[in-house]
Coordinates of C-alpha atoms in Angstrom, one line a residue:
M113 CA -0.3 -0.2 -0.3
D114 CA 1.3 3.6 -1.1
M115 CA 2.5 5.7 1.8
K116 CA 2.0 9.1 2.6
L117 CA 4.6 11.6 4.7
K118 CA 3.6 14.0 6.3
N119 CA 6.3 16.1 8.5
D120 CA 3.6 17.3 11.5
R121 CA 5.9 15.8 14.2
H122 CA 8.1 19.8 14.5
G123 CA 5.2 21.7 14.2
I124 CA 7.5 25.2 13.2
Y125 CA 10.4 24.3 13.6
T126 CA 11.1 22.9 10.4
P127 CA 10.0 25.6 7.4
A128 CA 12.0 28.2 10.8
F129 CA 15.4 26.8 9.4
Y130 CA 14.2 27.0 5.8
L131 CA 13.6 31.2 6.5
L132 CA 16.7 31.0 9.1
T133 CA 18.8 29.3 7.1
L134 CA 18.2 30.9 3.4
C135 CA 18.0 34.6 5.4
A136 CA 22.1 33.7 7.0
V137 CA 22.9 32.1 4.3
I138 CA 22.3 35.6 2.1
L139 CA 24.2 37.3 4.9
R140 CA 26.9 35.5 5.3
T141 CA 27.5 34.9 1.5
V142 CA 27.1 38.7 1.0
A143 CA 29.7 39.4 4.5
L144 CA 31.7 37.4 2.2
F145 CA 31.8 39.5 -1.0
I146 CA 32.5 42.6 0.2
G147 CA 34.4 42.7 3.5
Y148 CA 36.3 39.4 4.6
D149 CA 40.3 39.3 5.1
T150 CA 41.0 35.5 3.9
V151 CA 44.6 36.3 5.4
T152 CA 43.7 36.8 8.7
G153 CA 40.4 35.2 9.0
Y154 CA 38.3 38.3 9.8
Y155 CA 35.1 40.9 7.6
T156 CA 36.7 43.8 7.4
T157 CA 32.7 45.2 7.8
A158 CA 29.6 45.0 10.5
L159 CA 27.7 43.0 8.3
G160 CA 30.2 39.7 9.1
K161 CA 29.0 40.4 12.2
C162 CA 25.6 40.6 12.1
A163 CA 26.0 37.1 10.3
D164 CA 27.6 35.7 13.2
I165 CA 25.1 36.8 15.8
F166 CA 22.0 36.3 13.9
A167 CA 23.9 33.2 13.2
T168 CA 24.1 32.2 16.8
V169 CA 20.6 32.8 17.8
S170 CA 19.1 30.5 15.7
V171 CA 21.2 27.9 16.8
L172 CA 19.5 29.0 20.4
F173 CA 15.7 29.1 18.8
F174 CA 17.0 25.4 17.4
L175 CA 18.1 23.6 20.3
S176 CA 15.1 25.1 22.2
Y177 CA 13.2 22.4 20.6
A178 CA 14.4 20.3 23.3
L179 CA 12.9 21.8 25.8
V180 CA 9.2 23.0 23.6
H181 CA 9.1 18.5 22.3
R182 CA 10.4 17.4 25.1
K183 CA 7.7 15.3 26.1
D184 CA 7.1 14.1 23.0
A185 CA 6.7 10.2 22.9
G186 CA 9.3 8.5 21.2
H187 CA 8.4 7.1 18.1
E188 CA 9.6 4.1 15.8
I189 CA 12.2 5.7 13.7
S190 CA 12.6 3.8 10.0
L191 CA 15.9 6.6 8.1
F192 CA 16.3 3.9 5.5
S193 CA 15.1 6.5 2.5
P194 CA 16.7 7.1 -0.8
M195 CA 16.6 10.6 0.2
A196 CA 19.8 9.5 1.9
Y197 CA 21.7 8.1 -0.8
V198 CA 23.0 11.2 -2.2
P199 CA 24.4 12.7 0.3
S200 CA 25.4 9.8 2.2
G201 CA 27.5 8.9 -1.3
I202 CA 28.8 12.0 -0.7
V203 CA 29.7 12.4 2.1
A204 CA 31.5 9.0 2.1
V205 CA 33.8 10.3 -1.5
A206 CA 35.2 12.8 0.8
L207 CA 35.9 11.8 3.3
P208 CA 39.0 9.5 2.2
F209 CA 39.9 12.8 0.3
L210 CA 39.9 14.8 3.9
S211 CA 41.8 12.2 5.6
K212 CA 44.2 11.7 2.8
Q213 CA 44.5 15.8 3.7
L214 CA 45.3 15.3 7.3
F215 CA 47.9 13.0 6.6
Q216 CA 49.2 15.5 4.5
A217 CA 49.2 18.2 6.8
A218 CA 51.0 16.4 10.1
A219 CA 53.8 15.3 7.9
G220 CA 54.1 18.3 7.1
A221 CA 53.8 20.9 9.9
Q222 CA 56.9 20.7 11.4
E223 CA 57.6 18.7 15.0
T224 CA 57.4 21.5 17.5
A225 CA 55.1 22.2 21.0
R226 CA 52.6 23.3 19.0
T227 CA 52.6 21.4 16.8
L228 CA 51.5 18.2 18.7
P229 CA 47.7 18.7 19.4
M230 CA 47.5 19.8 15.9
R231 CA 49.3 17.4 14.6
A232 CA 47.8 14.9 17.1
T233 CA 44.4 15.8 16.2
A234 CA 44.2 15.4 12.0
I235 CA 46.2 11.9 12.6
L236 CA 43.6 10.5 14.7
C237 CA 40.5 12.0 12.6
A238 CA 42.7 11.6 9.3
V239 CA 42.1 7.2 10.5
L240 CA 38.4 7.4 12.4
A241 CA 38.1 8.9 8.7
L242 CA 38.0 5.3 7.1
P243 CA 35.5 3.6 10.2
A244 CA 33.0 7.1 9.1
M245 CA 33.1 6.3 5.6
L246 CA 31.5 3.0 6.9
F247 CA 28.3 4.0 9.2
F248 CA 27.5 6.6 5.5
L249 CA 28.3 3.0 3.0
L250 CA 25.3 1.4 5.4
C251 CA 24.1 4.0 5.5
I252 CA 22.9 2.9 2.0
L253 CA 23.2 -0.4 1.5
S254 CA 21.4 -1.8 4.9
P255 CA 17.9 -1.4 5.5
R256 CA 17.9 -2.0 9.1
T257 CA 18.2 0.6 11.9
L258 CA 18.9 -1.1 14.8
S259 CA 22.1 -2.8 14.1
R260 CA 24.9 -3.2 16.6
V261 CA 27.4 -3.2 13.5
R262 CA 26.6 1.0 12.8
G263 CA 26.0 1.9 16.0
E264 CA 29.6 0.6 17.0
C265 CA 30.6 2.5 13.2
G266 CA 28.5 6.3 14.9
I267 CA 30.4 6.3 17.7
L268 CA 33.8 6.6 16.2
T269 CA 31.4 8.4 12.8
A270 CA 31.2 11.4 16.0
L271 CA 34.7 11.0 17.8
A272 CA 35.9 11.8 14.7
F273 CA 33.6 14.6 14.0
A274 CA 34.8 15.6 17.2
A275 CA 39.1 15.0 16.4
Y276 CA 37.9 17.1 13.6
A277 CA 37.3 20.3 15.8
A278 CA 39.9 19.9 17.9
Y279 CA 42.1 19.3 14.1
L280 CA 40.4 23.1 13.5
Y281 CA 41.1 24.9 17.4
F282 CA 44.3 23.9 17.7
N283 CA 45.2 24.0 13.7
T284 CA 48.0 27.5 13.1
S285 CA 46.8 28.5 9.7
L286 CA 44.2 31.2 11.1
P287 CA 44.2 33.0 14.3
I288 CA 42.8 31.4 17.0
N289 CA 39.3 33.4 17.2
A290 CA 38.6 34.1 13.9
P291 CA 35.4 33.8 13.1
G292 CA 35.3 32.1 10.9
K293 CA 37.4 29.6 12.2
L294 CA 34.9 29.2 14.9
T295 CA 31.6 29.0 13.5
E296 CA 33.1 25.4 11.6
Q297 CA 34.4 24.4 15.3
C298 CA 31.0 24.6 16.9
A299 CA 28.7 23.7 12.9
Y300 CA 31.4 20.4 13.8
L301 CA 30.5 19.5 17.9
L302 CA 27.2 19.8 17.2
I303 CA 27.6 17.2 14.4
A304 CA 29.6 14.2 16.9
L305 CA 26.6 15.5 19.3
F306 CA 23.6 14.8 16.5
F307 CA 25.9 12.0 15.5
L308 CA 26.2 10.6 19.2
Y309 CA 21.4 10.1 19.2
E310 CA 22.1 8.4 16.0
T311 CA 24.3 5.6 17.6
R312 CA 21.1 5.5 20.5
I313 CA 19.0 4.7 17.7
A314 CA 20.2 2.4 15.6
L315 CA 21.3 0.6 19.5
G316 CA 17.3 1.6 20.2
R317 CA 17.5 4.5 22.7
E318 CA 16.4 6.9 20.1
C319 CA 15.6 10.5 21.9
R320 CA 14.1 11.8 19.1
P321 CA 13.3 15.7 20.6
L322 CA 17.1 16.0 20.8
Y323 CA 18.0 13.7 18.0
A324 CA 15.8 16.8 16.4
A325 CA 17.4 19.9 18.8
F326 CA 20.8 19.1 17.5
G327 CA 20.6 17.9 14.0
F328 CA 18.1 21.4 12.9
A329 CA 21.3 23.2 14.9
A330 CA 24.2 20.8 13.1
A331 CA 22.7 21.4 9.5
Y332 CA 21.7 24.9 10.2
L333 CA 24.6 26.0 10.5
A334 CA 26.6 23.6 8.2
A335 CA 25.0 25.1 6.0
Y336 CA 26.1 28.7 7.1
T337 CA 29.3 27.8 7.1
A338 CA 29.6 25.1 3.6
L339 CA 27.1 27.6 0.9
P340 CA 28.8 30.7 0.8
A341 CA 32.3 29.1 1.3
L342 CA 31.4 27.0 -1.3
I343 CA 29.4 30.0 -3.3
L344 CA 33.1 32.0 -2.8
Y345 CA 35.1 29.1 -4.1
F346 CA 33.4 29.5 -7.8
A347 CA 33.1 32.9 -8.0
K348 CA 36.6 34.1 -7.3
D349 CA 38.8 30.1 -6.4
L350 CA 38.9 32.0 -3.3
I351 CA 39.0 29.3 0.0
V352 CA 38.1 30.1 3.5
S353 CA 36.9 26.7 5.0
D354 CA 40.8 24.7 6.1
S355 CA 40.2 23.3 2.3
L356 CA 37.9 22.0 -0.2
P357 CA 38.1 18.0 1.0
A358 CA 36.4 20.4 4.4
T359 CA 34.0 22.2 2.9
V360 CA 32.4 19.7 0.8
L361 CA 32.1 17.0 3.6
T362 CA 30.8 20.2 4.8
F363 CA 28.0 20.7 2.6
G364 CA 27.2 16.9 2.5
L365 CA 26.3 16.8 6.2
F366 CA 24.5 19.4 6.0
L367 CA 22.4 17.4 2.5
F368 CA 22.1 14.5 5.1
L369 CA 21.9 16.2 8.3
L370 CA 18.3 18.0 6.7
F371 CA 16.9 14.5 5.4
R372 CA 17.6 12.8 8.7
V373 CA 15.7 14.7 10.6
L374 CA 13.2 14.8 7.7
L375 CA 13.3 11.3 8.4
A376 CA 13.3 11.4 12.1
G377 CA 9.4 13.4 11.8
R378 CA 7.9 11.9 9.5
K379 CA 4.6 10.2 9.6
D380 CA 3.6 8.0 8.1
E381 CA -0.3 7.4 7.3
A382 CA -2.3 5.1 4.8
E383 CA -3.5 5.7 1.8
H384 CA -7.6 5.5 2.3
T385 CA -9.9 3.7 -0.5
P386 CA -13.1 3.2 -0.5
L387 CA -13.1 -0.9 0.0
T388 CA -10.6 0.5 3.8
D389 CA -13.0 3.3 4.5
S390 CA -16.1 0.4 4.9
L391 CA -13.9 -1.9 6.3
F392 CA -12.8 0.7 9.2
A393 CA -17.3 2.0 9.1
L394 CA -17.8 -1.7 9.3
A395 CA -15.7 -2.5 12.8
A396 CA -16.3 1.0 14.1
A397 CA -20.4 0.2 14.0
R398 CA -19.5 -3.9 15.4
E399 CA -17.5 -1.8 18.7
E400 CA -20.1 0.4 18.8
S401 CA -22.5 -2.7 19.9
V402 CA -20.7 -4.3 22.0
R403 CA -20.1 -2.1 24.1
E404 CA -23.0 -1.0 24.1
A405 CA -24.2 -4.6 25.1
G406 CA -21.4 -4.2 28.5
P407 CA -18.2 -3.0 30.2
L408 CA -15.7 -5.0 28.3
P409 CA -12.8 -6.6 30.1
Y410 CA -10.6 -4.1 28.1
D411 CA -12.8 -1.5 29.1
I412 CA -11.9 -2.0 33.0
L413 CA -8.2 -2.5 32.2
E414 CA -7.4 0.6 30.9
A415 CA -9.2 3.0 33.5
E416 CA -7.2 0.6 35.4
K417 CA -4.2 1.7 34.1
N418 CA -5.0 5.9 33.5
D419 CA -7.1 6.4 36.6
P420 CA -7.1 3.5 39.2
D421 CA -8.4 6.0 41.4
H422 CA -11.1 7.4 40.0
L423 CA -12.7 4.3 38.0
P424 CA -17.0 4.9 36.9
A425 CA -19.0 3.9 38.9
D426 CA -21.9 2.5 35.6
I427 CA -19.0 -0.6 35.3
F428 CA -19.1 -2.5 38.7
A429 CA -22.7 -1.0 38.8
D430 CA -23.0 -3.1 35.7
L431 CA -20.3 -6.3 36.6
A432 CA -22.1 -6.1 40.5
E433 CA -25.1 -7.5 38.0
V434 CA -24.1 -9.7 36.0
E435 CA -23.0 -11.6 39.6
D436 CA -25.9 -11.6 40.9
E437 CA -27.8 -13.2 37.8
E438 CA -24.4 -15.7 37.7
E439 CA -25.4 -16.7 41.2
P440 CA -29.4 -18.3 41.0
E441 CA -28.6 -19.3 37.7
S442 CA -25.0 -21.8 39.3
M443 CA -27.4 -22.4 43.0
S444 CA -29.8 -23.3 40.8
Q445 CA -27.1 -26.0 38.7
E446 CA -26.3 -27.4 42.3
S447 CA -29.6 -28.0 43.7
T448 CA -30.9 -30.1 40.7
E449 CA -27.5 -32.0 40.1
S450 CA -27.9 -32.6 44.2
G451 CA -31.8 -33.7 43.3
E452 CA -30.7 -36.5 40.8
E453 CA -27.3 -37.1 42.8
E454 CA -30.0 -38.1 45.2
T455 CA -33.0 -40.0 43.2
E456 CA -29.8 -42.1 42.3
A457 CA -28.7 -43.0 45.1
P458 CA -31.0 -45.5 46.4
A459 CA -30.8 -47.7 43.6
P460 CA -28.4 -50.4 45.2
E461 CA -31.3 -50.2 48.1
T462 CA -33.8 -51.2 45.4
D463 CA -31.2 -53.9 44.0
A464 CA -31.5 -56.0 47.4
A465 CA -34.7 -56.3 48.3
E466 CA -34.2 -57.0 44.1
E467 CA -31.9 -60.0 45.5
R468 CA -33.8 -61.5 49.0
G469 CA -36.8 -61.6 47.5
T470 CA -35.6 -63.5 44.9
D471 CA -33.8 -65.8 47.6
N472 CA -36.8 -66.0 49.6
V473 CA -39.0 -67.7 46.6
T474 CA -36.2 -70.6 45.4
A475 CA -36.6 -70.7 49.3
S476 CA -39.7 -71.4 49.2
E477 CA -39.7 -73.6 46.6
S478 CA -37.1 -75.9 47.6
D479 CA -39.0 -76.5 50.5
T480 CA -42.7 -77.3 48.8
E481 CA -40.4 -80.1 46.6
D482 CA -39.4 -81.2 50.0
E483 CA -42.3 -81.6 51.2
E484 CA -44.0 -83.6 48.2
E485 CA -40.1 -85.8 48.7
T486 CA -42.0 -86.7 51.4
K487 CA -45.6 -87.0 51.2
E488 CA -45.0 -89.9 48.4
E489 CA -41.7 -92.2 50.6

């Protein structure tokens, strides 16, 4: 049966994501074109600062999803969909190139105390990029949501992105507080948190409010980081991020996170046909007729489960009437059975009397024969 997808679980956050992401990307793109120093990594106009402030407020808004929907009961999340094929492929292809670039950065850096953390985090991220690539390949090839292998690879994927955020922090090619560098670090930290909750889904311990909150925030920052950088690269052949593979990876992660969050918020509804409508109508009429006949045990159990101290009084009244009707019937049945047993009980005495009568007749006949023999003699 065909299924219609209705993304009605996220509420206003889905349209707000589209609107805020579009505004933020436009602001940062204009700021990069009109006032950005590629050498120092700072904006030369106030528009860049305004764009960063707007992005910070937007991220806080998306993180509020976990508070607004904290009472939202978890439901079964199905994340296997063709929607995630293309972004998963982009990320799986970009990860080996990023790993190669990180190995080269670690090998080319001078062996000093200042560059030691950068080299260590670069090697760690390059190594963890391989199981991360396996995770995204499993997202394409395997339809199983619950999978221990996917869970283990998800943990390594989260560690890989956290290690890349640490590499950006220790990287000395840009100042430590450069706006673009800070934005990219925050993006990858949120991405790492998102994949921790992705791992919980694979292990059967999903938490949809936090999953969606980190998903929206991470996807927003990934788009805010990658899309203006790609536009500037194709327009002026300038790279404002750490490297081109990193920019492509961030763009692929933006698409992956977006589709993942939309899949987590979808609601599957069966398509209605005249046949299914008629069947549902018949089932509803049958259930209503059964309920009119009296309280069902299921209704009583549900009432006890929901509010055991305030059960409807008519339920107990109906049950008392049913018990009163059943008791006389059971008593009459018991009296009838006892009467039959009493009637059948004297039968052995009758049989004994008949046997005694037969013995008497036999004895009288034998006495008569003896008298006749005596007369003949």
